[in-house]
Coordinates of C-alpha atoms and ligand atoms in Angstrom, one line a residue:
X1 CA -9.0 30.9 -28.2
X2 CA -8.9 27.7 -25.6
X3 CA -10.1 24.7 -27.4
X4 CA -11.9 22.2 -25.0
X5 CA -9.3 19.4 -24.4
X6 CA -11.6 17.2 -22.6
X7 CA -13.4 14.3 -24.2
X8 CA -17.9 15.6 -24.0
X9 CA -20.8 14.5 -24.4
X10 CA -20.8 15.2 -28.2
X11 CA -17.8 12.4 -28.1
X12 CA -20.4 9.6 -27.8
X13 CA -23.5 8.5 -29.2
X14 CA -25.9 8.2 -25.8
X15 CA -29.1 6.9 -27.5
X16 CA -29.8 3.4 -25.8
X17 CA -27.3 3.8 -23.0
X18 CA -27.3 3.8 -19.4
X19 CA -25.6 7.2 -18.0
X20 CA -24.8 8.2 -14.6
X21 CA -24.7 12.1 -14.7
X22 CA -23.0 14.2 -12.2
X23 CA -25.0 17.0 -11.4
X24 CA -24.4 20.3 -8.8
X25 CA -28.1 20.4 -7.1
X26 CA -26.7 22.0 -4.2
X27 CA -29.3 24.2 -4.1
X28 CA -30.5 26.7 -1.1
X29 CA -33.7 25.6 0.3
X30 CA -36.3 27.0 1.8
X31 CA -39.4 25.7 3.5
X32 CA -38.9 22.8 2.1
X33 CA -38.9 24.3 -1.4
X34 CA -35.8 25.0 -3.9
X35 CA -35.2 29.0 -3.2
X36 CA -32.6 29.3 -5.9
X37 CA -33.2 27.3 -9.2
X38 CA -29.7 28.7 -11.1
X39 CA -28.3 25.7 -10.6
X40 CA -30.9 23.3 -11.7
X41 CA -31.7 25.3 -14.8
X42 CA -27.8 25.3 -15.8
X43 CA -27.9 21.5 -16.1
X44 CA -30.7 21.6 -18.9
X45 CA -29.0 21.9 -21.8
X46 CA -26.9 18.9 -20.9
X47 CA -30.2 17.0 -20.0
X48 CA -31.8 17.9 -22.8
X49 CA -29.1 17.0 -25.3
X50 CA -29.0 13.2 -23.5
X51 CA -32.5 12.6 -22.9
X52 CA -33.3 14.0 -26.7
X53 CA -30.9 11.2 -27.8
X54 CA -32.7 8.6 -25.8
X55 CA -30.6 8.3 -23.0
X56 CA -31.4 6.3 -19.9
X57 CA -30.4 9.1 -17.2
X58 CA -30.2 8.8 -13.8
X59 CA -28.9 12.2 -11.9
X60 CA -26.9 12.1 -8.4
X61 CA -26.2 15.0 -6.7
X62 CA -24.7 15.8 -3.0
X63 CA -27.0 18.6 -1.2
X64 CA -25.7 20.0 2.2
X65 CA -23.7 18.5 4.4
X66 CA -25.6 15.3 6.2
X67 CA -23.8 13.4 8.5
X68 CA -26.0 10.1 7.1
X69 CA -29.1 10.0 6.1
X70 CA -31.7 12.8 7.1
X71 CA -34.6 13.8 5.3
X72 CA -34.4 17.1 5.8
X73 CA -31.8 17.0 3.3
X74 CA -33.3 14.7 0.5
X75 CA -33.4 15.9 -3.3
X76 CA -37.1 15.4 -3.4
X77 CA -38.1 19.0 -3.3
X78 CA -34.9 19.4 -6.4
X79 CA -36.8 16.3 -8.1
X80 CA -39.7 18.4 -8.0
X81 CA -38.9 21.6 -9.3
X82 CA -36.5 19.5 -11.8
X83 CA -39.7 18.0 -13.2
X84 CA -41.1 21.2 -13.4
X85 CA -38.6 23.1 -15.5
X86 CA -37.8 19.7 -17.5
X87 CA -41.9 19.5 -18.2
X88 CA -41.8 15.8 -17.4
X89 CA -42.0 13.5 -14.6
X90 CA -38.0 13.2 -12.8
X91 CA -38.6 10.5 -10.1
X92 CA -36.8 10.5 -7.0
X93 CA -35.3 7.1 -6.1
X94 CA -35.4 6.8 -2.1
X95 CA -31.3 5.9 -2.3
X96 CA -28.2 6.1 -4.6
X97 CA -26.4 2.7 -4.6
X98 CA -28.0 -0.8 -3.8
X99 CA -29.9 -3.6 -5.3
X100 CA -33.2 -2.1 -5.3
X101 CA -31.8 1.0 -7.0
X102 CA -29.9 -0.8 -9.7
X103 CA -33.3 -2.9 -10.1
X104 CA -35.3 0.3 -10.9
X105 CA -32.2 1.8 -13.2
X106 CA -32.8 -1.3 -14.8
X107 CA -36.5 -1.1 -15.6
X108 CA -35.7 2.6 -17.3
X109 CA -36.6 3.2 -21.1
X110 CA -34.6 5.0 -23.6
X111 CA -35.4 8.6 -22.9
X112 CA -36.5 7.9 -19.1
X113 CA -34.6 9.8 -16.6
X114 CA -34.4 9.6 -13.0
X115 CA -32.8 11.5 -9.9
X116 CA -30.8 9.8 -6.7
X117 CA -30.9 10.5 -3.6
X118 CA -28.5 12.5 -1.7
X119 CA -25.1 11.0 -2.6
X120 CA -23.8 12.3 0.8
X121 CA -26.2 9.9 2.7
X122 CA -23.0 7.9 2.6
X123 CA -20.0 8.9 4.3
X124 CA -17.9 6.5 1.6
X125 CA -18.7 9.7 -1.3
X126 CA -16.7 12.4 0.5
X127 CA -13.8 9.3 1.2
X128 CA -14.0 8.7 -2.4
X129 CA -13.8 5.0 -1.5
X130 CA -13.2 2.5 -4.0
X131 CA -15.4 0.1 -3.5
X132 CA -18.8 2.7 -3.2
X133 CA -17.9 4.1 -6.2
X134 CA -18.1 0.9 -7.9
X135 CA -21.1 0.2 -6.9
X136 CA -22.2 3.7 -7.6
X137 CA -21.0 3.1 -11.3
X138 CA -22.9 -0.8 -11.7
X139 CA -25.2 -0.7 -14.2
X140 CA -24.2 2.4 -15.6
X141 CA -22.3 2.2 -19.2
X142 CA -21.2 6.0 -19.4
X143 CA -20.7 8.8 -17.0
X144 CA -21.1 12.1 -17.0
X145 CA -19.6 15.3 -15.4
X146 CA -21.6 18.2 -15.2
X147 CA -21.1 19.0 -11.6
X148 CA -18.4 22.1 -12.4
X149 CA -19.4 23.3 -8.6
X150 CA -18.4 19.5 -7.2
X151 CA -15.7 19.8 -9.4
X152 CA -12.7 20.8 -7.3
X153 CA -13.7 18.1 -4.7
X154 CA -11.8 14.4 -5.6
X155 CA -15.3 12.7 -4.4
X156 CA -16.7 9.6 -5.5
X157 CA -19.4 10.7 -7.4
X158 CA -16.7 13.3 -9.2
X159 CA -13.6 11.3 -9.1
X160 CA -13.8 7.2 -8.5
X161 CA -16.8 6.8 -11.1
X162 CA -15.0 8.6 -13.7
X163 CA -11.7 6.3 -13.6
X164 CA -14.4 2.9 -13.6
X165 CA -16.9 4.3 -16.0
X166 CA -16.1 6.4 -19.4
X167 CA -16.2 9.4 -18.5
X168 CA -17.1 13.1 -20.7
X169 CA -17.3 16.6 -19.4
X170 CA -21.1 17.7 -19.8
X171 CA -22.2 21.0 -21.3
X172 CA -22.4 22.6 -18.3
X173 CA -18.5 21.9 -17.3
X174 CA -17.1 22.9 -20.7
X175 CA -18.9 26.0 -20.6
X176 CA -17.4 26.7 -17.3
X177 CA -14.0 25.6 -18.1
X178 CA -14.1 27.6 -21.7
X179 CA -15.1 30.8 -19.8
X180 CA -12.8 30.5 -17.0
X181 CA -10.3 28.9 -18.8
X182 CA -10.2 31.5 -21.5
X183 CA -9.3 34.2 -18.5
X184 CA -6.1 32.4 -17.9
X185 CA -5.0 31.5 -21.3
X186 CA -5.7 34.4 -23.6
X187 CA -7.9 37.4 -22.0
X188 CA -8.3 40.1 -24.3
X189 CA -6.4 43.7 -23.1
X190 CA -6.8 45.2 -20.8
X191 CA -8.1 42.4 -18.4
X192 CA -9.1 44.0 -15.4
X193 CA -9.5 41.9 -12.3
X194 CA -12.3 43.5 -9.3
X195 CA -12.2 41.5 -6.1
X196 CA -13.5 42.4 -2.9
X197 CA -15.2 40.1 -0.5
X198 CA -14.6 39.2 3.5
X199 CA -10.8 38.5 3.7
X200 CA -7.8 38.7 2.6
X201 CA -6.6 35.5 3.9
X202 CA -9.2 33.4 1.7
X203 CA -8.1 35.0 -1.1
X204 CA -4.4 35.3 -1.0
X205 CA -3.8 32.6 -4.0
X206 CA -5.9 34.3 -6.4
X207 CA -4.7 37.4 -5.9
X208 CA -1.4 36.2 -6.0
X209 CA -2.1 34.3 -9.3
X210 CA -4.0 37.2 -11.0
X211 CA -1.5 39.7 -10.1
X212 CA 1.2 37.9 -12.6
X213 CA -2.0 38.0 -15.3
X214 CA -3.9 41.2 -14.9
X215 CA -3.3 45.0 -16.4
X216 CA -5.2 46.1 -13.2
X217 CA -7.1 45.6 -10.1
X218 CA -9.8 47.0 -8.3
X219 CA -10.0 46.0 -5.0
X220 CA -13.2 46.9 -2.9
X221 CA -15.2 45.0 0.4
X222 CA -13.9 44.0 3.7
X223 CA -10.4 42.7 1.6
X224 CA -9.7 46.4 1.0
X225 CA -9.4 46.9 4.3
X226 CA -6.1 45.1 5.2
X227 CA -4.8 46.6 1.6
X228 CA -5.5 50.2 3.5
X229 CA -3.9 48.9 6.0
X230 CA -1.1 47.9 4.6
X231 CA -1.0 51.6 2.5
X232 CA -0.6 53.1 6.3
X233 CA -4.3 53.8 6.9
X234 CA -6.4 53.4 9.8
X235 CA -9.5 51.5 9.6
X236 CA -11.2 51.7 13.0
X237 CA -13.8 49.0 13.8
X238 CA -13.7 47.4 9.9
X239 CA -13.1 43.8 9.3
X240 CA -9.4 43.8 8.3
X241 CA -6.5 41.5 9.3
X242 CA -3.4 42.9 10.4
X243 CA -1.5 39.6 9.9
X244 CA -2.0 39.5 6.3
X245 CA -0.9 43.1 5.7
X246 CA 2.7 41.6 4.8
X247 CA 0.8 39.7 2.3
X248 CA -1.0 42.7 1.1
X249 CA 1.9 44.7 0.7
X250 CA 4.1 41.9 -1.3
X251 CA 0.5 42.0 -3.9
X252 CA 1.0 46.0 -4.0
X253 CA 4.8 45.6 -4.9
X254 CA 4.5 42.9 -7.6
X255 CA 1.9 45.1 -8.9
X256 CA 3.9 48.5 -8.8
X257 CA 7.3 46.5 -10.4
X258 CA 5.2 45.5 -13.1
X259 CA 3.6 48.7 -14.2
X260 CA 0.5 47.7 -13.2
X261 CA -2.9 49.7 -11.8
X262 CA -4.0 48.7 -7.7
X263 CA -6.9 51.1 -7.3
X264 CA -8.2 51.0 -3.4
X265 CA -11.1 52.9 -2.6
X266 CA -10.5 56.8 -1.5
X267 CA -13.7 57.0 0.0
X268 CA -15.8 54.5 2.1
X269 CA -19.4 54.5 3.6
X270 CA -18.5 54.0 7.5
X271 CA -21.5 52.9 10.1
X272 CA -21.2 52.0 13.7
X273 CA -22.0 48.1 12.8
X274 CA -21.8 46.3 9.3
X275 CA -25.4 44.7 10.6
X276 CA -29.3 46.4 9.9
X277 CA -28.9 48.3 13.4
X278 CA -25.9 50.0 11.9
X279 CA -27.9 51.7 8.8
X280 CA -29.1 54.2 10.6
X281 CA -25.7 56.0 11.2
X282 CA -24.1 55.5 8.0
X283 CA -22.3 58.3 6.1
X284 CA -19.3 58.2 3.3
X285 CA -15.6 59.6 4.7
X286 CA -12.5 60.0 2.8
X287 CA -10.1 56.7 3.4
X288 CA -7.7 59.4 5.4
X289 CA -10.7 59.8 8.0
X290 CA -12.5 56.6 9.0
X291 CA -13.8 57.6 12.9
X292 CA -11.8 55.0 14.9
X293 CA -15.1 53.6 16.2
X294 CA -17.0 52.7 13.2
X295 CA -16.8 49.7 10.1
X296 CA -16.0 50.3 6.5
X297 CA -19.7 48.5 5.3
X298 CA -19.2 49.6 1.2
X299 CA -17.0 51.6 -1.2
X300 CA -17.9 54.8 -1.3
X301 CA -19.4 57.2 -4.4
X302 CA -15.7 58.9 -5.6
X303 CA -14.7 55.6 -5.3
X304 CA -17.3 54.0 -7.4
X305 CA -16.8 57.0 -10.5
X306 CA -12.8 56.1 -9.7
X307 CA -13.6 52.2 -10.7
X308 CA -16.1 53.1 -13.4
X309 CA -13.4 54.5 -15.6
X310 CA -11.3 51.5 -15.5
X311 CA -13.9 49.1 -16.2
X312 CA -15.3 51.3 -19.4
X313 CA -11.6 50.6 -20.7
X314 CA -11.5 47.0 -19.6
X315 CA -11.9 44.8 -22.5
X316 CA -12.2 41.6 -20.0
X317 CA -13.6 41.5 -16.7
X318 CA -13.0 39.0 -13.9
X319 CA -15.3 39.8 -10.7
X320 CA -15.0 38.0 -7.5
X321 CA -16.2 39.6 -4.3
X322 CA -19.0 42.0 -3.2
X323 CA -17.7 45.9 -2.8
X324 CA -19.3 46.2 0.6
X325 CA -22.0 44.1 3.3
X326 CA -24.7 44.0 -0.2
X327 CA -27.1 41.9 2.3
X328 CA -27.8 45.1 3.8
X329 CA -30.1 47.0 1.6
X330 CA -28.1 50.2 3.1
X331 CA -24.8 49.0 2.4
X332 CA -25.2 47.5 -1.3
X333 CA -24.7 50.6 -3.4
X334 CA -21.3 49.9 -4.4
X335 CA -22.0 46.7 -5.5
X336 CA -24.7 47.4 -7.1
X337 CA -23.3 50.2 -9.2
X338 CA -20.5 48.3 -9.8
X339 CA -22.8 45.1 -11.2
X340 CA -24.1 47.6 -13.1
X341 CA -21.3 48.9 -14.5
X342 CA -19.7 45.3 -15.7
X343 CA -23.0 44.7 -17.6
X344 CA -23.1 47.8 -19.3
X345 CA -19.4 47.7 -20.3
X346 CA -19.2 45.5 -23.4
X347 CA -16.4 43.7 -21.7
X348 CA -15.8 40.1 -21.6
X349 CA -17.3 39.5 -18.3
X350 CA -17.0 36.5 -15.6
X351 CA -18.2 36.6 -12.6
X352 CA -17.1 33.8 -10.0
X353 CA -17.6 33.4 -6.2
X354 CA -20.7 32.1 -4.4
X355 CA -21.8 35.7 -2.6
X356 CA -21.0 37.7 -6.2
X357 CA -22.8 35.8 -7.9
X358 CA -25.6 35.6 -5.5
X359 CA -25.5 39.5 -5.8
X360 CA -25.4 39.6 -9.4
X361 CA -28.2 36.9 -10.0
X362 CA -30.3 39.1 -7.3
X363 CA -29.5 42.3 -8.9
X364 CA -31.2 40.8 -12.0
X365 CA -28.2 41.4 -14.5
X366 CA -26.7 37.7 -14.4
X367 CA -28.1 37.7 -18.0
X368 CA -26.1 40.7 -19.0
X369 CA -22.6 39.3 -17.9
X370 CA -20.9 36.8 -20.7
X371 CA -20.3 34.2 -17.9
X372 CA -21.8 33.6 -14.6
X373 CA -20.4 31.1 -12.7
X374 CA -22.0 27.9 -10.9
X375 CA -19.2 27.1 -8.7
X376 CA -17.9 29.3 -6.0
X377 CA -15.0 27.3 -4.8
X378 CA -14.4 25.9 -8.0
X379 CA -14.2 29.0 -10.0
X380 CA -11.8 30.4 -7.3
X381 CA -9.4 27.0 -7.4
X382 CA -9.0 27.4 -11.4
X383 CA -7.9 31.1 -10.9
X384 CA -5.8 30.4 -8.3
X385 CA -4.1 27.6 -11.4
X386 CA -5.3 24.7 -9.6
X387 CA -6.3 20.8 -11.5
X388 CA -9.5 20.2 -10.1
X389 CA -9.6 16.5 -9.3
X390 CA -13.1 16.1 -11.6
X391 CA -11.6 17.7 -14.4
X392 CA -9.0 15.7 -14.6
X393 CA -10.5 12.1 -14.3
X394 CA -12.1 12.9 -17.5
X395 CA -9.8 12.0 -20.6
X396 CA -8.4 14.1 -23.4
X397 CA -10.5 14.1 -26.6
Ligands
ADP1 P1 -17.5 35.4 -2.6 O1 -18.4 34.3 -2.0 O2 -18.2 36.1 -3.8 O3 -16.2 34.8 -3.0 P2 -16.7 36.2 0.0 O4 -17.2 35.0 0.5 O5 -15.2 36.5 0.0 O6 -17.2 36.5 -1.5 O7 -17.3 37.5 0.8 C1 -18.6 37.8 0.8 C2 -19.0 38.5 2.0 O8 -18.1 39.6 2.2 C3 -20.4 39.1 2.0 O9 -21.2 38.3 2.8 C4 -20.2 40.5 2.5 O10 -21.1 40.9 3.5 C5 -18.8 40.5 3.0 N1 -18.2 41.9 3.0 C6 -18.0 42.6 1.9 N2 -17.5 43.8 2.3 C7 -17.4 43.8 3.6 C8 -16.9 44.8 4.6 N3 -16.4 46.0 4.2 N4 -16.9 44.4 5.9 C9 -17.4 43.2 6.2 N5 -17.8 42.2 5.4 C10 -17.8 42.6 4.1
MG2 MG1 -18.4 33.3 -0.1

């Protein structure tokens, strides 16, 4: 097993102290209202555990991507639906740094707990400039990383704080790190790896990285294309890129020298457009007979029964991509099945990438996977073997 080697929150007695937590409220909104809530609700057990031990908390968080100020981008509708799943009163404070901020910190009780505004209402958070994260970090006595999503970004808020302040991972971040961690350090056999998604080109790392860990892949969605490709088949209208199919073939041949499974779909649902319009039209052809004029949108059912032996054998499961265009209703079969199949397979199970998971969670099975990841980029910079800046500002227990 991975033992945790960062220093958490069950390192420190809170009770009495001001903290400054790092959260990931980067939430989707919607008419002014939270329309995803995974986020929020992952941070409870970390909030819980401070505020139970009387804690003074105050949350900060980035949302979007302001320019400066804009209220169409302020926390208060996370505040609210915070408050609502914490069943107590979260406050928003109208700012994140400055004297009349500090003044209100200062006026919380043991227990209290607040929420900041938008940290990227100043331009000095992305800089991670010294001197705003100093006065992010006055009068705070302990900081807290729970932000696993922010974590791959060397921010203020993720990175300055945590070299001013002490600094502990939250509950939140180890789970993360433990779960995606224990892929890379000691995955139980066979470790299968399923990734599909847009492109090849965003991807290239992990593949590259997985291929050296991996028994097998299973590659599916608009990346399979440019692996067909590269395989010498045609593809007509799909998304592929023709650039990368060097790339794609150096992935095949490190697979092959090592012995290892590369399934690609055999079969593919094809439709004039990979948009609603293009459901209409959409039938499954063998991979040897895509019409030139139409888009691989989803892998196809041979395909799917192919995949589902290999991951009733898997005995840990990393899943980063959707099999096809799932936003269309038409086009999410694969997917679907496959979700379906990872739940149901009594693998370990991880599931990493912003539109997977989105899939998942939508599909109603994220309870049925062992891990489902809040950070999209994040999850994919610790495959790929990258130190993610707020992981590292946080010392060794
Ligand atoms: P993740 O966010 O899980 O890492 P990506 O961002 O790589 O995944 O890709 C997600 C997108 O890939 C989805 O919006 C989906 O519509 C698209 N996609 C999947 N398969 C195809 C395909 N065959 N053609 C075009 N787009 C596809
Ligand atoms: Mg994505």
């Amino acid at each position: 097993m991975s033992g945790f080697a960062k220093r958490t929150i069950r390192d420190v007695d809170p009770s009495g102290k001001k903290v400054l937590v790092r959260v990931d409220f980067n939430v989707p909104l919607a008419d002014g209202a939270v329309a995803d809530d995974t986020r929020i609700r992952a941070s409870l057990p970390t909030l819980r555990y401070l505020l139970d031990r009387r804690a003074i908390v105050a949350l900060c968080s980035h949302l979007g991507r302001p320019k400066g100020p804009d209220p169409k981008q302020s926390l208060a509708p996370v505040a609210k639906r915070l408050s609502t799943l914490l069943g107590r009163e979260v406050p928003l404070l109208p700012d994140c740094v400055g004297p009349a901020i500090r003044e209100s910190v200062a006026r919380l009780r043991p227990g209290d707990a607040v929420l900041l505004e938008n940290l990227r209402f100043h331009p000095e958070e992305e800089r991670n400039d010294p001197a705003f994260a100093r006065e992010l970090a006055t009068g705070f006595e302990l900081y807290v990383n729970d932000a696993f999503g922010a974590a791959h970004r060397a921010h203020a808020s993720t990175e300055g704080v945590a070299k001013i302040l002490p600094a502990y991972a939250g509950l939140l971040l180890e789970k993360e790190l433990v779960a995606l961690g224990g892929l890379m350090s000691d995955p139980k056999r066979p470790f299968l790896a399923i990734i599909g998604g847009a492109k090849v080109s965003t991807k290239m790392d992990v593949l590259r990285s997985l291929a050296s860990r991996v028994d097998a892949f299973a590659i599916g969605g608009g990346m399979a294309n440019t692996f067909l490709l590269a395989s010498g088949k045609e593809v007509g209208r799909s998304l592929a890129e023709p650039d990368l199919v060097g790339d794609a073939r150096a992935v095949l041949e490190t697979m092959r020298r090592e012995r290892k499974e590369l399934l690609l779909p055999v079969d593919v649902l094809c439709a004039p457009s990979a948009d609603d319009a293009g459901a209409k039209g959409a039938s499954a052809y063998d991979v040897d007979a895509v019409p030139a004029d139409q888009a691989i949108v989803d892998i196809g059912p041979r395909t799917v029964e192919r995949y589902s032996g290999i991951i009733a054998r898997a005995k840990t499961i990393f899943w980063n991509g959707p099999m096809g265009v799932f936003e269309v209703p038409a086009f999410s079969a694969g997917t679907k099945r496959v979700a379906e199949l990872v739940a149901a397979s009594g693998a370990v199970s991880v599931v990493g990438g912003g539109e997977s998971v989105q899939a998942v969670v939508d599909m109603g099975l994220a309870d049925k996977m062992t891990h489902v990841s809040t950070g999209g980029g994040a999850s994919l910079e610790l495959i790929e073997g990258k130190t993610l800046p707020g992981v590292a500002a946080i010392p060794d227990a």
